[in-house]
C-alpha cells in the first residue's frame, strides 16, 4: 500500500513569492496534518484537517493556510515567503483526528533565496 | 518550560547494549504518546505509541509511560548500528495538537 505522498520533493523560491505544497494521505486515512521542521528541531505543528474541516492550528502567521479536499488530499499554501520559511514541510496522515498514530510522508524541502 | 523535553545527546551505546531514551512533558492532560525515528535527511518514522501507564513491547523496542511523573521512555534492546538516528518523542495534549521534542541523537558504536 502506498504511504503518504508529498509533492514536490524540493522547491526553491524567492522572498515574497507564494508556494503550494501537496499531500495525499494513506488510503483510508481521513486526517491530514502539516508540520514545519527546521534543522536541529522537532517538527512544529501547523494545521490538522479531518473530514475537510480544520481541527487545529499551530502558532504560525496567517500567511500559512491549508485545505483538505473531498478525497482527503490536502494543500498547504504559504504567501509572502520569508527567508525563515526555509524548512522541511512534512505531511502526516491518520485514520481519524483523535489519538490515532500519524504517519509521515517524505516531506517537501523548501528553500527561500 | 518546554512542552516536551528531551536530552539532545548524543547518546552513545555499544552494539548489543540497551539504549534508554527519555522524554518529559508538561501538559498533565496529555492523552497519547509516540516515538519516532528520524534518519538524517529523512522524514520521521513511527516506532511506538502508548496510551496507558506501564510498558508496551514491540520486538526490540519497549515504550514506558508514567503519567504521574509525566515521563515517557523508549528502550531499545540489542542496539544495532542501524539504530543510529534521532529519536523524537511526541505528545498529544488536551488541545489535540501533536507536540514534538527536539529529539535525542543515538549513536550505536560497532
PDB file of C-alpha atoms in Angstrom:
ATOM      1  CA  UNK A   1       0.000   0.000   0.000  1.00  0.00           C
ATOM      2  CA  UNK A   2       1.211   3.469  -0.804  1.00  0.00           C
ATOM      3  CA  UNK A   3       2.237   5.627   2.096  1.00  0.00           C
ATOM      4  CA  UNK A   4       1.766   9.341   2.431  1.00  0.00           C
ATOM      5  CA  UNK A   5       2.913  11.053  -0.742  1.00  0.00           C
ATOM      6  CA  UNK A   6       4.045  14.650  -0.948  1.00  0.00           C
ATOM      7  CA  UNK A   7       4.920  16.854  -3.873  1.00  0.00           C
ATOM      8  CA  UNK A   8       7.131  18.425  -4.894  1.00  0.00           C
ATOM      9  CA  UNK A   9      10.189  16.894  -3.230  1.00  0.00           C
ATOM     10  CA  UNK A  10      12.241  20.043  -3.420  1.00  0.00           C
ATOM     11  CA  UNK A  11      11.339  23.631  -4.160  1.00  0.00           C
ATOM     12  CA  UNK A  12      13.326  26.831  -4.479  1.00  0.00           C
ATOM     13  CA  UNK A  13      11.546  30.160  -4.196  1.00  0.00           C
ATOM     14  CA  UNK A  14      12.494  33.767  -3.631  1.00  0.00           C
ATOM     15  CA  UNK A  15      11.291  36.086  -0.909  1.00  0.00           C
ATOM     16  CA  UNK A  16       7.774  37.403  -1.415  1.00  0.00           C
ATOM     17  CA  UNK A  17       6.651  34.543  -3.627  1.00  0.00           C
ATOM     18  CA  UNK A  18       3.865  32.107  -2.854  1.00  0.00           C
ATOM     19  CA  UNK A  19       4.075  28.326  -2.681  1.00  0.00           C
ATOM     20  CA  UNK A  20       1.622  25.414  -2.656  1.00  0.00           C
ATOM     21  CA  UNK A  21       2.596  22.038  -1.247  1.00  0.00           C
ATOM     22  CA  UNK A  22       0.528  18.925  -1.827  1.00  0.00           C
ATOM     23  CA  UNK A  23      -0.138  15.793   0.177  1.00  0.00           C
ATOM     24  CA  UNK A  24      -2.029  12.556  -0.448  1.00  0.00           C
ATOM     25  CA  UNK A  25      -2.794  10.513   2.676  1.00  0.00           C
ATOM     26  CA  UNK A  26      -2.603   6.772   3.137  1.00  0.00           C
ATOM     27  CA  UNK A  27      -5.678   5.127   1.635  1.00  0.00           C
ATOM     28  CA  UNK A  28      -8.442   5.103   4.234  1.00  0.00           C
ATOM     29  CA  UNK A  29      -6.936   7.879   6.333  1.00  0.00           C
ATOM     30  CA  UNK A  30      -9.227  10.854   6.770  1.00  0.00           C
ATOM     31  CA  UNK A  31      -7.000  13.198   8.739  1.00  0.00           C
ATOM     32  CA  UNK A  32      -4.035  15.162   7.458  1.00  0.00           C
ATOM     33  CA  UNK A  33      -1.648  17.284   9.484  1.00  0.00           C
ATOM     34  CA  UNK A  34       1.101  19.633   8.366  1.00  0.00           C
ATOM     35  CA  UNK A  35       4.379  20.298  10.163  1.00  0.00           C
ATOM     36  CA  UNK A  36       7.405  22.501   9.642  1.00  0.00           C
ATOM     37  CA  UNK A  37      10.800  21.142  10.631  1.00  0.00           C
ATOM     38  CA  UNK A  38      13.933  23.251  10.709  1.00  0.00           C
ATOM     39  CA  UNK A  39      17.382  21.749  11.168  1.00  0.00           C
ATOM     40  CA  UNK A  40      18.042  20.553  14.685  1.00  0.00           C
ATOM     41  CA  UNK A  41      14.433  20.874  15.836  1.00  0.00           C
ATOM     42  CA  UNK A  42      11.467  18.593  16.067  1.00  0.00           C
ATOM     43  CA  UNK A  43       8.519  19.094  13.709  1.00  0.00           C
ATOM     44  CA  UNK A  44       6.340  22.086  14.586  1.00  0.00           C
ATOM     45  CA  UNK A  45       2.572  21.661  14.183  1.00  0.00           C
ATOM     46  CA  UNK A  46       0.966  23.936  11.589  1.00  0.00           C
ATOM     47  CA  UNK A  47      -2.519  22.535  10.821  1.00  0.00           C
ATOM     48  CA  UNK A  48      -4.701  19.493  11.217  1.00  0.00           C
ATOM     49  CA  UNK A  49      -7.672  18.685   8.997  1.00  0.00           C
ATOM     50  CA  UNK A  50     -10.240  15.962   9.444  1.00  0.00           C
ATOM     51  CA  UNK A  51     -13.159  15.350   7.119  1.00  0.00           C
ATOM     52  CA  UNK A  52     -12.311  18.606   5.303  1.00  0.00           C
ATOM     53  CA  UNK A  53     -12.613  20.701   8.462  1.00  0.00           C
ATOM     54  CA  UNK A  54      -9.776  22.415  10.303  1.00  0.00           C
ATOM     55  CA  UNK A  55      -9.318  20.705  13.658  1.00  0.00           C
ATOM     56  CA  UNK A  56      -6.239  22.505  14.910  1.00  0.00           C
ATOM     57  CA  UNK A  57      -3.886  25.343  14.128  1.00  0.00           C
ATOM     58  CA  UNK A  58      -0.376  25.964  15.446  1.00  0.00           C
ATOM     59  CA  UNK A  59       1.376  29.247  16.148  1.00  0.00           C
ATOM     60  CA  UNK A  60       2.024  30.241  12.572  1.00  0.00           C
ATOM     61  CA  UNK A  61       1.124  33.556  10.887  1.00  0.00           C
ATOM     62  CA  UNK A  62      -1.860  33.985   8.617  1.00  0.00           C
ATOM     63  CA  UNK A  63       0.475  33.686   5.629  1.00  0.00           C
ATOM     64  CA  UNK A  64       0.059  29.948   6.173  1.00  0.00           C
ATOM     65  CA  UNK A  65      -3.201  28.358   5.068  1.00  0.00           C
ATOM     66  CA  UNK A  66      -4.383  24.907   4.145  1.00  0.00           C
ATOM     67  CA  UNK A  67      -7.350  22.968   2.959  1.00  0.00           C
ATOM     68  CA  UNK A  68      -8.477  19.386   2.588  1.00  0.00           C
ATOM     69  CA  UNK A  69     -10.329  18.061  -0.421  1.00  0.00           C
ATOM     70  CA  UNK A  70     -13.204  15.522  -0.648  1.00  0.00           C
ATOM     71  CA  UNK A  71     -10.673  12.775  -1.488  1.00  0.00           C
ATOM     72  CA  UNK A  72      -8.828  13.690   1.765  1.00  0.00           C
ATOM     73  CA  UNK A  73      -5.766  15.059  -0.017  1.00  0.00           C
ATOM     74  CA  UNK A  74      -4.519  18.391   1.215  1.00  0.00           C
ATOM     75  CA  UNK A  75      -2.672  21.510   0.195  1.00  0.00           C
ATOM     76  CA  UNK A  76      -0.562  23.856   2.298  1.00  0.00           C
ATOM     77  CA  UNK A  77      -0.184  27.398   0.989  1.00  0.00           C
ATOM     78  CA  UNK A  78       2.372  29.902   2.159  1.00  0.00           C
ATOM     79  CA  UNK A  79       2.197  33.505   0.953  1.00  0.00           C
ATOM     80  CA  UNK A  80       4.779  36.294   1.042  1.00  0.00           C
ATOM     81  CA  UNK A  81       7.640  33.895   1.663  1.00  0.00           C
ATOM     82  CA  UNK A  82      10.366  34.885   4.090  1.00  0.00           C
ATOM     83  CA  UNK A  83      13.892  33.524   4.413  1.00  0.00           C
ATOM     84  CA  UNK A  84      12.819  31.966   7.702  1.00  0.00           C
ATOM     85  CA  UNK A  85      10.264  29.810   5.911  1.00  0.00           C
ATOM     86  CA  UNK A  86      13.091  27.645   4.598  1.00  0.00           C
ATOM     87  CA  UNK A  87      12.445  24.231   6.115  1.00  0.00           C
ATOM     88  CA  UNK A  88      11.274  20.688   5.575  1.00  0.00           C
ATOM     89  CA  UNK A  89       7.485  20.636   5.355  1.00  0.00           C
ATOM     90  CA  UNK A  90       6.002  17.375   6.465  1.00  0.00           C
ATOM     91  CA  UNK A  91       2.554  15.979   5.925  1.00  0.00           C
ATOM     92  CA  UNK A  92       1.214  13.218   8.156  1.00  0.00           C
ATOM     93  CA  UNK A  93      -1.985  11.232   7.887  1.00  0.00           C
ATOM     94  CA  UNK A  94      -4.000   9.252  10.395  1.00  0.00           C
ATOM     95  CA  UNK A  95      -7.227   7.286  10.405  1.00  0.00           C
ATOM     96  CA  UNK A  96      -9.074   9.898  12.395  1.00  0.00           C
ATOM     97  CA  UNK A  97      -8.427  13.225  14.026  1.00  0.00           C
ATOM     98  CA  UNK A  98      -8.076  11.943  17.564  1.00  0.00           C
ATOM     99  CA  UNK A  99      -5.464   9.711  19.185  1.00  0.00           C
ATOM    100  CA  UNK A 100      -4.560   7.654  16.146  1.00  0.00           C
ATOM    101  CA  UNK A 101      -0.850   7.464  15.236  1.00  0.00           C
ATOM    102  CA  UNK A 102       0.272   9.763  12.447  1.00  0.00           C
ATOM    103  CA  UNK A 103       2.389   8.522   9.562  1.00  0.00           C
ATOM    104  CA  UNK A 104       4.651  10.939   7.736  1.00  0.00           C
ATOM    105  CA  UNK A 105       5.415  11.466   4.092  1.00  0.00           C
ATOM    106  CA  UNK A 106       8.935  12.131   2.831  1.00  0.00           C
ATOM    107  CA  UNK A 107       8.401  15.886   3.028  1.00  0.00           C
ATOM    108  CA  UNK A 108       8.973  18.861   0.781  1.00  0.00           C
ATOM    109  CA  UNK A 109      12.237  20.709   1.266  1.00  0.00           C
ATOM    110  CA  UNK A 110      11.582  24.396   0.680  1.00  0.00           C
ATOM    111  CA  UNK A 111      14.482  26.786   0.184  1.00  0.00           C
ATOM    112  CA  UNK A 112      13.944  30.536   0.077  1.00  0.00           C
ATOM    113  CA  UNK A 113      16.593  32.672  -1.624  1.00  0.00           C
TER     114      UNK A 113
ATOM    115  CA  UNK B   1       9.416  25.155  30.407  1.00  0.00           C
ATOM    116  CA  UNK B   2       9.223  23.389  27.063  1.00  0.00           C
ATOM    117  CA  UNK B   3       6.092  21.347  26.431  1.00  0.00           C
ATOM    118  CA  UNK B   4       8.103  18.236  25.523  1.00  0.00           C
ATOM    119  CA  UNK B   5      11.712  17.907  26.638  1.00  0.00           C
ATOM    120  CA  UNK B   6      14.378  15.504  25.517  1.00  0.00           C
ATOM    121  CA  UNK B   7      18.109  15.375  26.068  1.00  0.00           C
ATOM    122  CA  UNK B   8      19.625  16.257  22.694  1.00  0.00           C
ATOM    123  CA  UNK B   9      22.512  13.819  23.197  1.00  0.00           C
ATOM    124  CA  UNK B  10      24.381  12.350  21.547  1.00  0.00           C
ATOM    125  CA  UNK B  11      23.695   9.176  23.474  1.00  0.00           C
ATOM    126  CA  UNK B  12      26.442   6.718  22.633  1.00  0.00           C
ATOM    127  CA  UNK B  13      25.988   2.998  23.348  1.00  0.00           C
ATOM    128  CA  UNK B  14      27.980  -0.049  22.247  1.00  0.00           C
ATOM    129  CA  UNK B  15      26.450  -2.534  19.834  1.00  0.00           C
ATOM    130  CA  UNK B  16      24.310  -5.074  21.658  1.00  0.00           C
ATOM    131  CA  UNK B  17      23.632  -2.813  24.646  1.00  0.00           C
ATOM    132  CA  UNK B  18      20.318  -1.345  25.791  1.00  0.00           C
ATOM    133  CA  UNK B  19      19.695   2.254  24.746  1.00  0.00           C
ATOM    134  CA  UNK B  20      17.409   4.252  27.036  1.00  0.00           C
ATOM    135  CA  UNK B  21      15.787   7.392  25.674  1.00  0.00           C
ATOM    136  CA  UNK B  22      13.798   9.676  27.926  1.00  0.00           C
ATOM    137  CA  UNK B  23      11.167  12.364  27.498  1.00  0.00           C
ATOM    138  CA  UNK B  24       9.207  14.573  29.892  1.00  0.00           C
ATOM    139  CA  UNK B  25       6.106  16.613  29.127  1.00  0.00           C
ATOM    140  CA  UNK B  26       4.330  19.482  30.801  1.00  0.00           C
ATOM    141  CA  UNK B  27       0.634  19.026  29.910  1.00  0.00           C
ATOM    142  CA  UNK B  28      -0.997  16.770  32.523  1.00  0.00           C
ATOM    143  CA  UNK B  29      -3.972  16.366  30.181  1.00  0.00           C
ATOM    144  CA  UNK B  30      -1.846  14.593  27.573  1.00  0.00           C
ATOM    145  CA  UNK B  31      -3.526  11.517  26.217  1.00  0.00           C
ATOM    146  CA  UNK B  32      -1.242   9.756  23.782  1.00  0.00           C
ATOM    147  CA  UNK B  33       2.488   9.393  23.346  1.00  0.00           C
ATOM    148  CA  UNK B  34       4.577   8.492  20.342  1.00  0.00           C
ATOM    149  CA  UNK B  35       8.167   7.712  19.471  1.00  0.00           C
ATOM    150  CA  UNK B  36       9.502   8.416  16.002  1.00  0.00           C
ATOM    151  CA  UNK B  37      12.873   7.595  14.496  1.00  0.00           C
ATOM    152  CA  UNK B  38      14.401  10.040  12.036  1.00  0.00           C
ATOM    153  CA  UNK B  39      17.474   9.278   9.982  1.00  0.00           C
ATOM    154  CA  UNK B  40      19.492  12.245   8.757  1.00  0.00           C
ATOM    155  CA  UNK B  41      17.796  13.852   5.765  1.00  0.00           C
ATOM    156  CA  UNK B  42      14.718  11.630   6.060  1.00  0.00           C
ATOM    157  CA  UNK B  43      11.238  12.059   7.490  1.00  0.00           C
ATOM    158  CA  UNK B  44      10.125  10.713  10.898  1.00  0.00           C
ATOM    159  CA  UNK B  45       9.114   7.052  11.053  1.00  0.00           C
ATOM    160  CA  UNK B  46       6.683   5.830  13.718  1.00  0.00           C
ATOM    161  CA  UNK B  47       8.329   3.346  16.110  1.00  0.00           C
ATOM    162  CA  UNK B  48       5.951   3.014  19.049  1.00  0.00           C
ATOM    163  CA  UNK B  49       2.868   4.550  20.583  1.00  0.00           C
ATOM    164  CA  UNK B  50       1.455   4.173  24.075  1.00  0.00           C
ATOM    165  CA  UNK B  51      -1.715   5.432  25.711  1.00  0.00           C
ATOM    166  CA  UNK B  52      -1.796   3.818  29.173  1.00  0.00           C
ATOM    167  CA  UNK B  53       0.567   3.745  32.120  1.00  0.00           C
ATOM    168  CA  UNK B  54       3.043   0.891  32.073  1.00  0.00           C
ATOM    169  CA  UNK B  55       5.118  -0.855  29.456  1.00  0.00           C
ATOM    170  CA  UNK B  56       4.407  -1.731  25.850  1.00  0.00           C
ATOM    171  CA  UNK B  57       6.764  -4.014  23.971  1.00  0.00           C
ATOM    172  CA  UNK B  58       7.231  -4.493  20.232  1.00  0.00           C
ATOM    173  CA  UNK B  59      10.216  -6.551  19.196  1.00  0.00           C
ATOM    174  CA  UNK B  60      13.392  -4.901  20.463  1.00  0.00           C
ATOM    175  CA  UNK B  61      11.507  -1.755  21.460  1.00  0.00           C
ATOM    176  CA  UNK B  62       9.731  -1.055  24.770  1.00  0.00           C
ATOM    177  CA  UNK B  63       7.847   2.147  25.487  1.00  0.00           C
ATOM    178  CA  UNK B  64       7.248   3.060  29.137  1.00  0.00           C
ATOM    179  CA  UNK B  65       4.734   5.630  30.359  1.00  0.00           C
ATOM    180  CA  UNK B  66       4.335   7.163  33.801  1.00  0.00           C
ATOM    181  CA  UNK B  67       1.614   9.809  33.697  1.00  0.00           C
ATOM    182  CA  UNK B  68       2.018  10.722  37.369  1.00  0.00           C
ATOM    183  CA  UNK B  69       5.644  11.673  36.723  1.00  0.00           C
ATOM    184  CA  UNK B  70       4.842  12.995  33.224  1.00  0.00           C
ATOM    185  CA  UNK B  71       7.564  10.795  31.839  1.00  0.00           C
ATOM    186  CA  UNK B  72       7.795   8.536  28.817  1.00  0.00           C
ATOM    187  CA  UNK B  73      10.767   6.483  27.728  1.00  0.00           C
ATOM    188  CA  UNK B  74      11.897   4.203  24.925  1.00  0.00           C
ATOM    189  CA  UNK B  75      14.187   1.246  25.476  1.00  0.00           C
ATOM    190  CA  UNK B  76      15.994  -0.351  22.562  1.00  0.00           C
ATOM    191  CA  UNK B  77      17.414  -3.771  23.347  1.00  0.00           C
ATOM    192  CA  UNK B  78      20.330  -5.341  21.470  1.00  0.00           C
ATOM    193  CA  UNK B  79      21.137  -1.991  19.850  1.00  0.00           C
ATOM    194  CA  UNK B  80      22.462  -2.170  16.303  1.00  0.00           C
ATOM    195  CA  UNK B  81      24.452   0.398  14.298  1.00  0.00           C
ATOM    196  CA  UNK B  82      21.374   0.728  12.075  1.00  0.00           C
ATOM    197  CA  UNK B  83      19.508   2.115  15.116  1.00  0.00           C
ATOM    198  CA  UNK B  84      21.740   5.206  14.978  1.00  0.00           C
ATOM    199  CA  UNK B  85      19.315   8.061  14.340  1.00  0.00           C
ATOM    200  CA  UNK B  86      17.479  10.888  16.066  1.00  0.00           C
ATOM    201  CA  UNK B  87      14.583   9.701  18.208  1.00  0.00           C
ATOM    202  CA  UNK B  88      11.685  12.111  18.528  1.00  0.00           C
ATOM    203  CA  UNK B  89       9.199  11.997  21.385  1.00  0.00           C
ATOM    204  CA  UNK B  90       5.748  13.356  20.515  1.00  0.00           C
ATOM    205  CA  UNK B  91       2.855  14.035  22.872  1.00  0.00           C
ATOM    206  CA  UNK B  92      -0.752  14.789  22.082  1.00  0.00           C
ATOM    207  CA  UNK B  93      -2.136  17.071  24.737  1.00  0.00           C
ATOM    208  CA  UNK B  94      -5.529  18.334  25.739  1.00  0.00           C
ATOM    209  CA  UNK B  95      -5.546  20.689  22.730  1.00  0.00           C
ATOM    210  CA  UNK B  96      -5.240  17.626  20.478  1.00  0.00           C
ATOM    211  CA  UNK B  97      -2.085  19.062  18.914  1.00  0.00           C
ATOM    212  CA  UNK B  98       0.877  16.713  18.466  1.00  0.00           C
ATOM    213  CA  UNK B  99       3.879  18.366  20.109  1.00  0.00           C
ATOM    214  CA  UNK B 100       7.386  17.109  19.397  1.00  0.00           C
ATOM    215  CA  UNK B 101      10.536  17.313  21.430  1.00  0.00           C
ATOM    216  CA  UNK B 102      13.790  18.345  19.787  1.00  0.00           C
ATOM    217  CA  UNK B 103      14.941  14.732  19.595  1.00  0.00           C
ATOM    218  CA  UNK B 104      17.791  12.660  21.024  1.00  0.00           C
ATOM    219  CA  UNK B 105      20.638  11.632  18.757  1.00  0.00           C
ATOM    220  CA  UNK B 106      21.541   7.979  19.335  1.00  0.00           C
ATOM    221  CA  UNK B 107      24.890   6.639  18.157  1.00  0.00           C
ATOM    222  CA  UNK B 108      25.436   2.873  18.361  1.00  0.00           C
ATOM    223  CA  UNK B 109      29.122   2.051  18.227  1.00  0.00           C
ATOM    224  CA  UNK B 110      30.112  -1.213  16.444  1.00  0.00           C
TER     225      UNK B 110
END
